[in-house]
Amino acid sequence: MGLRLKRRPQESPPPPPPSPDKPAAAAVRQLSAANSPPAQPPGAAPSLLHEPAAARLRAAAAADAAAPRADFLWAPPSWLHRPLASLLDDPRDLPILFLLLNVLLTTVPAAIALFALFPPATRPLPHWLGAAYLLASFAAYLARFMLSLHYSQHRRLFRKGLWPLNLVGPVLMAPLFGVPSGMYHLHHCVMHHVGNNRAGADGSSTERYRRDSLAAFLRYWLRYALAAWLEVPLRCLRYRRWGLLAASVAAETAYFAAAAAAWRANPRATLWVLVLPYCVSSLALMFGNWCQHIFIDPAAPRDSYRLTFNCAGVGDNAMTYNDGYHIVHHLNSTLHWSELPARLVATLEAHAEHDALCFIGTSFFQVGAAAMAGQYRYLLRHLSRYSARLAAMDDAQLIALLKSRLAPIKA
């Protein structure tokens, strides 16, 4: 179903909320000239773009902007959209609220039922039922919830007077998807984005690893799974962020105390509701970050244009809040997710100037898997040769370029 997104005026009541039955018309109008290069003002420097490859990339971004939203499974009745939008800091975030409501009405009661209906002393939870719960919940919601959590941590979801509601996702729901209560903001927004994938500053940095190596990825994942509990507090301590240090210690203490209490009450339910979700989602999250930061230019590893890449014109963007635009997101992590495709189009010359990589019709996971499997023909089929420099390279040169961005970055 579609969802048209509008920004709420600053000094007037919220407008009628976006209709879930129409595409993002404003975004379509904004990118309606996607197949035409923008006019160059008199005296401007020559364009660094290569047409028509750049036009195809603009068209892919326009398609993402116009795509019906699939970030949630189902929307509440339309008569609820206006009151729900009035709760939000930005009415364009209705898809995030819809997804949280989906989880609240399905996964949350299912998790409670596993504890309440299967007391370990008299009626132990069958493992097949726990596995069915985990499979159904993760298949339906894992990617959607993680990206809902992601963007609601970069930008406040509920308006100021309703600040306790902003804790529902990261504190109460997150553990059901393997994310310890309160830790996502600290690990991702504070550590990852501030560190910007820099080894030593970002505990999830991919710089020092051979990024087409499965063994290297497994080490990377195990470091997160086993040591993330220490890395966030230690970095807060290192940079004398005492408030964040207290928050991280409190979050971890509360999470472990709640998990221990749940284990004492019902070990099998805790295994399927809290323990295994952490194992699965930690693997998925770290593979996602590994893929997003698999290509790093060794000549400029701190350049946000060159430490990740964009994926445009792919269906995943409709269910992950345009997460494919990762260069754009790293350049401005507070930019609203609905504006990411248009920002790529607006900054395409800068992308070309910085030799940024953009792919069309493939996702981060597919790009990462292809790079690790050495499937360079697949990567070249989807690599946009939107810049004059990329267009001037033959396949062998492009493969050499991609390989050079997989090597470990030395300190």
Tab-separated table of C-alpha atoms in Angstrom:
chain	number	residue	atom	x	y	z
A	1	MET	CA	0.000	0.000	0.000
A	2	GLY	CA	1.169	3.527	-0.792
A	3	LEU	CA	1.748	6.342	1.621
A	4	ARG	CA	1.989	9.982	0.596
A	5	LEU	CA	4.268	11.932	2.892
A	6	LYS	CA	3.939	15.602	3.807
A	7	ARG	CA	5.854	17.786	6.223
A	8	ARG	CA	3.807	19.337	9.038
A	9	PRO	CA	3.849	23.182	9.033
A	10	GLN	CA	5.722	24.628	11.966
A	11	GLU	CA	3.000	26.976	13.258
A	12	SER	CA	-0.289	25.418	12.181
A	13	PRO	CA	-2.257	22.313	13.144
A	14	PRO	CA	-1.224	19.043	11.489
A	15	PRO	CA	-2.639	18.641	7.965
A	16	PRO	CA	-4.693	15.597	7.046
A	17	PRO	CA	-2.342	12.619	7.443
A	18	PRO	CA	-0.821	10.860	4.440
A	19	SER	CA	-3.135	8.473	2.662
A	20	PRO	CA	-1.869	4.871	2.593
A	21	ASP	CA	-3.511	4.360	-0.815
A	22	LYS	CA	-1.485	6.887	-2.849
A	23	PRO	CA	2.226	7.086	-3.813
A	24	ALA	CA	4.620	9.729	-2.539
A	25	ALA	CA	3.346	12.296	-5.049
A	26	ALA	CA	5.486	15.135	-3.764
A	27	ALA	CA	8.626	13.080	-4.217
A	28	VAL	CA	7.528	12.084	-7.713
A	29	ARG	CA	7.072	15.737	-8.680
A	30	GLN	CA	10.437	16.614	-7.166
A	31	LEU	CA	12.171	13.993	-9.291
A	32	SER	CA	9.897	14.154	-12.325
A	33	ALA	CA	12.798	15.328	-14.497
A	34	ALA	CA	14.954	12.394	-13.417
A	35	ASN	CA	15.809	11.365	-16.977
A	36	SER	CA	17.068	14.839	-17.928
A	37	PRO	CA	20.367	16.293	-16.744
A	38	PRO	CA	19.961	19.483	-14.710
A	39	ALA	CA	20.656	22.737	-16.524
A	40	GLN	CA	24.139	24.139	-15.978
A	41	PRO	CA	24.255	27.830	-15.052
A	42	PRO	CA	26.438	30.090	-17.226
A	43	GLY	CA	30.087	29.870	-16.266
A	44	ALA	CA	29.617	26.680	-14.240
A	45	ALA	CA	32.355	24.044	-14.203
A	46	PRO	CA	31.863	21.203	-16.676
A	47	SER	CA	29.736	18.378	-15.379
A	48	LEU	CA	31.504	15.309	-14.021
A	49	LEU	CA	28.532	13.106	-14.876
A	50	HIS	CA	28.139	10.655	-17.712
A	51	GLU	CA	24.771	10.647	-19.435
A	52	PRO	CA	22.640	8.552	-19.885
A	53	ALA	CA	24.031	6.467	-16.989
A	54	ALA	CA	23.439	9.374	-14.604
A	55	ALA	CA	19.887	9.665	-15.914
A	56	ARG	CA	19.270	5.997	-15.142
A	57	LEU	CA	20.523	6.565	-11.590
A	58	ARG	CA	18.207	9.570	-11.212
A	59	ALA	CA	15.333	7.482	-12.533
A	60	ALA	CA	16.106	4.741	-10.002
A	61	ALA	CA	16.025	7.317	-7.207
A	62	ALA	CA	12.722	8.650	-8.521
A	63	ALA	CA	11.299	5.126	-8.498
A	64	ASP	CA	12.327	4.696	-4.872
A	65	ALA	CA	10.751	8.027	-3.940
A	66	ALA	CA	7.488	7.053	-5.657
A	67	ALA	CA	7.331	3.449	-4.442
A	68	PRO	CA	4.381	2.508	-2.204
A	69	ARG	CA	5.651	2.116	1.346
A	70	ALA	CA	6.117	-1.447	2.554
A	71	ASP	CA	7.828	-0.564	5.863
A	72	PHE	CA	4.781	-1.933	7.736
A	73	LEU	CA	2.551	-4.952	7.111
A	74	TRP	CA	-0.799	-3.274	7.612
A	75	ALA	CA	-2.076	0.191	8.412
A	76	PRO	CA	-4.744	1.095	10.969
A	77	PRO	CA	-8.114	2.297	9.652
A	78	SER	CA	-7.830	5.593	7.782
A	79	TRP	CA	-9.922	7.456	10.353
A	80	LEU	CA	-7.114	6.861	12.870
A	81	HIS	CA	-4.381	8.366	10.699
A	82	ARG	CA	-4.992	11.998	11.677
A	83	PRO	CA	-4.973	11.398	15.467
A	84	LEU	CA	-1.944	9.133	15.138
A	85	ALA	CA	-0.096	11.721	13.040
A	86	SER	CA	-0.794	14.355	15.696
A	87	LEU	CA	1.316	12.332	18.145
A	88	LEU	CA	4.409	12.502	15.982
A	89	ASP	CA	7.181	15.038	15.743
A	90	ASP	CA	6.969	14.647	11.947
A	91	PRO	CA	3.782	13.215	10.360
A	92	ARG	CA	5.905	11.675	7.608
A	93	ASP	CA	6.935	9.068	10.176
A	94	LEU	CA	3.510	7.429	10.206
A	95	PRO	CA	5.006	4.267	8.608
A	96	ILE	CA	7.268	3.868	11.659
A	97	LEU	CA	4.308	4.192	14.008
A	98	PHE	CA	2.301	1.742	11.908
A	99	LEU	CA	5.130	-0.808	12.172
A	100	LEU	CA	5.381	-0.387	15.942
A	101	LEU	CA	1.634	-0.963	16.176
A	102	ASN	CA	2.005	-4.106	14.039
A	103	VAL	CA	4.611	-5.457	16.466
A	104	LEU	CA	2.616	-4.384	19.524
A	105	LEU	CA	-0.432	-6.327	18.353
A	106	THR	CA	1.354	-9.490	17.180
A	107	THR	CA	4.882	-10.221	18.409
A	108	VAL	CA	4.441	-8.703	21.878
A	109	PRO	CA	1.336	-10.751	22.839
A	110	ALA	CA	2.873	-13.863	21.250
A	111	ALA	CA	6.005	-13.467	23.396
A	112	ILE	CA	3.901	-12.963	26.523
A	113	ALA	CA	1.884	-16.064	25.656
A	114	LEU	CA	5.018	-18.217	25.473
A	115	PHE	CA	5.796	-17.289	29.067
A	116	ALA	CA	2.253	-17.351	30.439
A	117	LEU	CA	0.792	-20.435	28.754
A	118	PHE	CA	3.763	-22.773	29.170
A	119	PRO	CA	4.909	-22.905	32.818
A	120	PRO	CA	8.097	-24.997	32.914
A	121	ALA	CA	6.993	-27.147	35.862
A	122	THR	CA	3.732	-28.397	34.344
A	123	ARG	CA	3.665	-27.631	30.644
A	124	PRO	CA	7.115	-26.862	29.178
A	125	LEU	CA	7.165	-24.845	25.978
A	126	PRO	CA	7.662	-27.162	22.960
A	127	HIS	CA	10.796	-26.139	21.128
A	128	TRP	CA	9.027	-26.393	17.779
A	129	LEU	CA	6.559	-23.739	18.937
A	130	GLY	CA	9.369	-21.468	20.107
A	131	ALA	CA	11.077	-21.925	16.751
A	132	ALA	CA	7.830	-21.130	14.927
A	133	TYR	CA	7.438	-17.936	16.970
A	134	LEU	CA	10.986	-16.818	16.207
A	135	LEU	CA	10.749	-17.639	12.505
A	136	ALA	CA	7.390	-15.896	12.037
A	137	SER	CA	8.375	-12.795	13.997
A	138	PHE	CA	11.744	-12.358	12.316
A	139	ALA	CA	10.442	-13.092	8.812
A	140	ALA	CA	7.708	-10.505	9.185
A	141	TYR	CA	9.450	-7.809	11.167
A	142	LEU	CA	13.207	-8.105	11.674
A	143	ALA	CA	14.339	-5.854	8.817
A	144	ARG	CA	11.373	-3.527	9.210
A	145	PHE	CA	11.770	-3.177	12.972
A	146	MET	CA	15.520	-2.622	12.841
A	147	LEU	CA	15.163	0.199	10.338
A	148	SER	CA	12.200	1.654	12.241
A	149	LEU	CA	14.414	1.650	15.326
A	150	HIS	CA	17.261	3.089	13.292
A	151	TYR	CA	15.472	6.145	11.954
A	152	SER	CA	13.504	6.773	15.147
A	153	GLN	CA	16.820	7.042	16.999
A	154	HIS	CA	18.286	9.523	14.546
A	155	ARG	CA	15.157	11.694	14.695
A	156	ARG	CA	12.702	11.870	17.580
A	157	LEU	CA	9.532	9.945	16.709
A	158	PHE	CA	6.954	11.282	19.189
A	159	ARG	CA	6.626	14.977	19.949
A	160	LYS	CA	8.194	16.486	23.045
A	161	GLY	CA	5.259	16.234	25.415
A	162	LEU	CA	5.004	12.495	24.732
A	163	TRP	CA	8.674	11.684	25.324
A	164	PRO	CA	7.988	8.443	27.291
A	165	LEU	CA	6.543	6.925	24.109
A	166	ASN	CA	9.952	7.303	22.492
A	167	LEU	CA	11.187	4.571	24.859
A	168	VAL	CA	8.710	1.935	23.652
A	169	GLY	CA	10.759	0.843	20.630
A	170	PRO	CA	14.346	0.982	21.932
A	171	VAL	CA	13.633	-0.171	25.487
A	172	LEU	CA	10.559	-2.432	25.500
A	173	MET	CA	10.373	-3.899	21.979
A	174	ALA	CA	14.032	-4.037	20.983
A	175	PRO	CA	14.953	-7.081	23.136
A	176	LEU	CA	12.336	-9.140	21.248
A	177	PHE	CA	14.497	-8.581	18.167
A	178	GLY	CA	17.818	-9.241	19.844
A	179	VAL	CA	18.788	-5.654	20.696
A	180	PRO	CA	19.471	-5.026	24.415
A	181	SER	CA	17.282	-2.335	25.931
A	182	GLY	CA	18.548	1.181	25.384
A	183	MET	CA	21.777	0.142	23.686
A	184	TYR	CA	20.959	0.807	20.033
A	185	HIS	CA	21.222	4.593	20.239
A	186	LEU	CA	24.495	4.409	22.137
A	187	HIS	CA	26.069	1.828	19.836
A	188	HIS	CA	24.815	3.161	16.526
A	189	CYS	CA	24.178	6.904	16.785
A	190	VAL	CA	26.825	7.781	19.364
A	191	MET	CA	29.588	5.321	18.479
A	192	HIS	CA	29.106	4.349	14.816
A	193	HIS	CA	28.102	7.697	13.357
A	194	VAL	CA	30.419	9.782	15.489
A	195	GLY	CA	33.274	7.377	14.764
A	196	ASN	CA	32.175	7.184	11.098
A	197	ASN	CA	33.575	3.653	10.671
A	198	ARG	CA	36.997	4.768	11.940
A	199	ALA	CA	38.930	1.968	13.601
A	200	GLY	CA	39.622	2.797	17.225
A	201	ALA	CA	36.673	5.198	17.457
A	202	ASP	CA	33.901	2.961	16.126
A	203	GLY	CA	33.668	-0.519	17.635
A	204	SER	CA	31.746	-1.687	14.560
A	205	SER	CA	34.389	-0.401	12.125
A	206	THR	CA	35.161	-2.657	9.169
A	207	GLU	CA	38.419	-0.894	8.273
A	208	ARG	CA	40.962	-3.359	9.628
A	209	TYR	CA	39.397	-6.473	8.103
A	210	ARG	CA	39.875	-8.188	4.750
A	211	ARG	CA	36.297	-7.546	3.706
A	212	ASP	CA	35.908	-10.317	1.125
A	213	SER	CA	36.949	-12.943	3.673
A	214	LEU	CA	34.351	-15.104	5.426
A	215	ALA	CA	36.804	-15.842	8.260
A	216	ALA	CA	37.341	-12.112	8.771
A	217	PHE	CA	33.601	-11.509	8.900
A	218	LEU	CA	33.132	-14.235	11.501
A	219	ARG	CA	35.781	-12.583	13.688
A	220	TYR	CA	34.019	-9.269	13.172
A	221	TRP	CA	30.647	-10.714	14.201
A	222	LEU	CA	32.041	-12.509	17.257
A	223	ARG	CA	33.733	-9.332	18.415
A	224	TYR	CA	30.359	-7.568	18.397
A	225	ALA	CA	28.400	-10.468	19.890
A	226	LEU	CA	30.816	-10.960	22.777
A	227	ALA	CA	32.412	-7.566	23.323
A	228	ALA	CA	29.815	-4.919	22.418
A	229	TRP	CA	28.739	-4.972	26.071
A	230	LEU	CA	32.140	-3.536	26.987
A	231	GLU	CA	32.959	-1.394	23.957
A	232	VAL	CA	30.165	1.142	24.406
A	233	PRO	CA	30.863	1.901	28.099
A	234	LEU	CA	34.623	1.943	27.483
A	235	ARG	CA	34.296	4.469	24.681
A	236	CYS	CA	32.065	6.641	26.845
A	237	LEU	CA	34.763	6.434	29.530
A	238	ARG	CA	37.528	7.190	27.048
A	239	TYR	CA	35.839	10.365	25.839
A	240	ARG	CA	34.635	11.362	29.326
A	241	ARG	CA	30.981	11.193	28.338
A	242	TRP	CA	29.833	10.600	31.884
A	243	GLY	CA	26.111	10.897	31.189
A	244	LEU	CA	26.311	8.392	28.340
A	245	LEU	CA	28.493	6.122	30.481
A	246	ALA	CA	25.853	6.110	33.215
A	247	ALA	CA	23.118	5.475	30.639
A	248	SER	CA	24.974	2.534	29.072
A	249	VAL	CA	25.762	0.915	32.438
A	250	ALA	CA	22.168	1.384	33.591
A	251	ALA	CA	20.772	-0.033	30.331
A	252	GLU	CA	23.008	-3.110	30.441
A	253	THR	CA	22.354	-3.732	34.132
A	254	ALA	CA	18.590	-3.500	33.667
A	255	TYR	CA	18.684	-5.737	30.602
A	256	PHE	CA	20.739	-8.481	32.249
A	257	ALA	CA	18.622	-8.313	35.409
A	258	ALA	CA	15.411	-8.668	33.388
A	259	ALA	CA	16.860	-11.486	31.281
A	260	ALA	CA	18.023	-13.348	34.402
A	261	ALA	CA	14.592	-12.993	35.990
A	262	ALA	CA	12.945	-14.237	32.817
A	263	TRP	CA	15.293	-17.236	32.701
A	264	ARG	CA	14.452	-18.170	36.272
A	265	ALA	CA	10.754	-17.937	35.514
A	266	ASN	CA	10.755	-19.806	32.190
A	267	PRO	CA	14.076	-20.917	30.640
A	268	ARG	CA	12.620	-22.246	27.401
A	269	ALA	CA	10.554	-19.157	26.694
A	270	THR	CA	13.564	-16.961	27.488
A	271	LEU	CA	15.683	-19.005	25.080
A	272	TRP	CA	13.304	-18.356	22.167
A	273	VAL	CA	12.176	-14.845	23.090
A	274	LEU	CA	15.474	-13.244	24.214
A	275	VAL	CA	18.585	-15.421	23.836
A	276	LEU	CA	18.295	-16.802	20.305
A	277	PRO	CA	16.964	-13.498	18.917
A	278	TYR	CA	20.185	-11.872	20.141
A	279	CYS	CA	22.296	-14.504	18.385
A	280	VAL	CA	20.372	-14.237	15.115
A	281	SER	CA	19.995	-10.465	15.002
A	282	SER	CA	23.603	-9.808	16.012
A	283	LEU	CA	24.657	-11.868	12.997
A	284	ALA	CA	22.187	-10.062	10.716
A	285	LEU	CA	23.069	-6.602	12.026
A	286	MET	CA	26.784	-7.128	11.711
A	287	PHE	CA	26.497	-8.623	8.239
A	288	GLY	CA	24.406	-5.616	7.266
A	289	ASN	CA	27.003	-3.172	8.576
A	290	TRP	CA	29.790	-5.255	7.024
A	291	CYS	CA	28.060	-5.052	3.632
A	292	GLN	CA	27.327	-1.339	3.925
A	293	HIS	CA	30.984	-0.644	4.671
A	294	ILE	CA	32.569	-3.354	2.553
A	295	PHE	CA	34.013	-0.958	-0.061
A	296	ILE	CA	36.332	1.631	1.516
A	297	ASP	CA	38.709	3.772	-0.520
A	298	PRO	CA	42.151	3.280	1.071
A	299	ALA	CA	43.164	6.736	-0.171
A	300	ALA	CA	40.342	8.451	1.728
A	301	PRO	CA	38.835	6.100	4.325
A	302	ARG	CA	37.402	8.994	6.359
A	303	ASP	CA	35.459	10.425	3.412
A	304	SER	CA	31.765	9.565	3.806
A	305	TYR	CA	31.460	9.360	0.015
A	306	ARG	CA	34.116	6.643	-0.060
A	307	LEU	CA	33.503	4.539	3.050
A	308	THR	CA	30.148	3.182	1.886
A	309	PHE	CA	27.925	3.210	-1.226
A	310	ASN	CA	24.347	3.786	-2.373
A	311	CYS	CA	21.821	1.240	-3.635
A	312	ALA	CA	18.996	2.770	-5.683
A	313	GLY	CA	16.055	1.341	-7.574
A	314	VAL	CA	15.708	-1.752	-5.387
A	315	GLY	CA	12.585	-3.048	-3.661
A	316	ASP	CA	14.307	-3.228	-0.271
A	317	ASN	CA	14.237	0.566	-0.072
A	318	ALA	CA	10.435	0.523	0.145
A	319	MET	CA	10.520	-1.595	3.306
A	320	THR	CA	13.615	-0.120	4.950
A	321	TYR	CA	12.959	3.636	4.781
A	322	ASN	CA	15.306	4.112	1.809
A	323	ASP	CA	18.208	2.616	3.736
A	324	GLY	CA	20.007	1.989	0.460
A	325	TYR	CA	21.103	5.627	0.350
A	326	HIS	CA	23.870	5.057	2.843
A	327	ILE	CA	26.324	7.640	1.579
A	328	VAL	CA	23.610	10.274	1.838
A	329	HIS	CA	22.738	9.038	5.326
A	330	HIS	CA	26.348	9.241	6.528
A	331	LEU	CA	26.689	12.741	5.115
A	332	ASN	CA	23.667	13.859	7.160
A	333	SER	CA	22.304	11.273	9.583
A	334	THR	CA	19.396	13.512	10.638
A	335	LEU	CA	18.033	13.951	7.112
A	336	HIS	CA	14.515	12.502	6.966
A	337	TRP	CA	14.396	9.102	5.300
A	338	SER	CA	11.810	10.269	2.746
A	339	GLU	CA	14.279	12.902	1.461
A	340	LEU	CA	17.205	10.552	0.817
A	341	PRO	CA	16.518	9.771	-2.880
A	342	ALA	CA	16.088	13.462	-3.734
A	343	ARG	CA	19.297	14.328	-1.873
A	344	LEU	CA	21.220	11.780	-3.946
A	345	VAL	CA	19.961	13.450	-7.120
A	346	ALA	CA	20.830	16.896	-5.765
A	347	THR	CA	24.380	15.848	-4.847
A	348	LEU	CA	25.194	13.631	-7.814
A	349	GLU	CA	27.981	15.953	-8.984
A	350	ALA	CA	29.581	15.773	-5.523
A	351	HIS	CA	29.243	11.986	-5.596
A	352	ALA	CA	31.089	11.948	-8.912
A	353	GLU	CA	33.758	14.324	-7.625
A	354	HIS	CA	34.470	11.980	-4.700
A	355	ASP	CA	34.401	8.783	-6.805
A	356	ALA	CA	31.433	7.449	-4.838
A	357	LEU	CA	30.011	4.051	-5.744
A	358	CYS	CA	26.323	3.643	-6.581
A	359	PHE	CA	24.514	0.443	-7.531
A	360	ILE	CA	21.131	0.052	-9.196
A	361	GLY	CA	18.675	-2.798	-8.697
A	362	THR	CA	20.536	-4.635	-5.937
A	363	SER	CA	20.665	-4.417	-2.151
A	364	PHE	CA	23.463	-4.084	0.389
A	365	PHE	CA	23.205	-7.740	1.326
A	366	GLN	CA	23.441	-8.809	-2.313
A	367	VAL	CA	26.395	-6.501	-2.993
A	368	GLY	CA	28.200	-7.736	0.117
A	369	ALA	CA	27.549	-11.395	-0.645
A	370	ALA	CA	28.692	-10.931	-4.242
A	371	ALA	CA	31.903	-9.202	-3.136
A	372	MET	CA	32.680	-11.964	-0.645
A	373	ALA	CA	31.980	-14.622	-3.284
A	374	GLY	CA	34.119	-12.873	-5.903
A	375	GLN	CA	31.131	-12.365	-8.204
A	376	TYR	CA	32.464	-9.253	-9.898
A	377	ARG	CA	30.405	-9.718	-13.048
A	378	TYR	CA	27.288	-9.398	-10.920
A	379	LEU	CA	28.654	-6.268	-9.296
A	380	LEU	CA	29.522	-4.699	-12.657
A	381	ARG	CA	26.021	-5.409	-14.002
A	382	HIS	CA	24.582	-3.340	-11.169
A	383	LEU	CA	27.309	-0.714	-10.767
A	384	SER	CA	26.185	2.658	-12.121
A	385	ARG	CA	28.801	4.252	-14.356
A	386	TYR	CA	27.183	7.615	-13.716
A	387	SER	CA	30.433	9.602	-13.586
A	388	ALA	CA	32.773	10.361	-16.450
A	389	ARG	CA	35.637	8.666	-14.587
A	390	LEU	CA	33.711	5.441	-14.024
A	391	ALA	CA	32.411	5.454	-17.594
A	392	ALA	CA	35.968	5.766	-18.917
A	393	MET	CA	37.052	2.564	-17.153
A	394	ASP	CA	36.806	-0.846	-18.786
A	395	ASP	CA	35.591	-3.895	-16.831
A	396	ALA	CA	39.093	-4.926	-15.756
A	397	GLN	CA	39.795	-1.471	-14.349
A	398	LEU	CA	36.476	-1.391	-12.510
A	399	ILE	CA	37.137	-4.807	-10.980
A	400	ALA	CA	40.582	-3.591	-9.872
A	401	LEU	CA	38.923	-0.529	-8.317
A	402	LEU	CA	36.444	-2.671	-6.371
A	403	LYS	CA	39.168	-5.036	-5.213
A	404	SER	CA	41.291	-2.124	-3.999
A	405	ARG	CA	38.432	-1.060	-1.734
A	406	LEU	CA	38.263	-4.471	-0.036
A	407	ALA	CA	41.779	-4.418	1.431
A	408	PRO	CA	42.302	-3.785	5.149
A	409	ILE	CA	42.924	-0.160	6.054
A	410	LYS	CA	46.094	0.222	8.073
A	411	ALA	CA	46.118	2.665	10.966
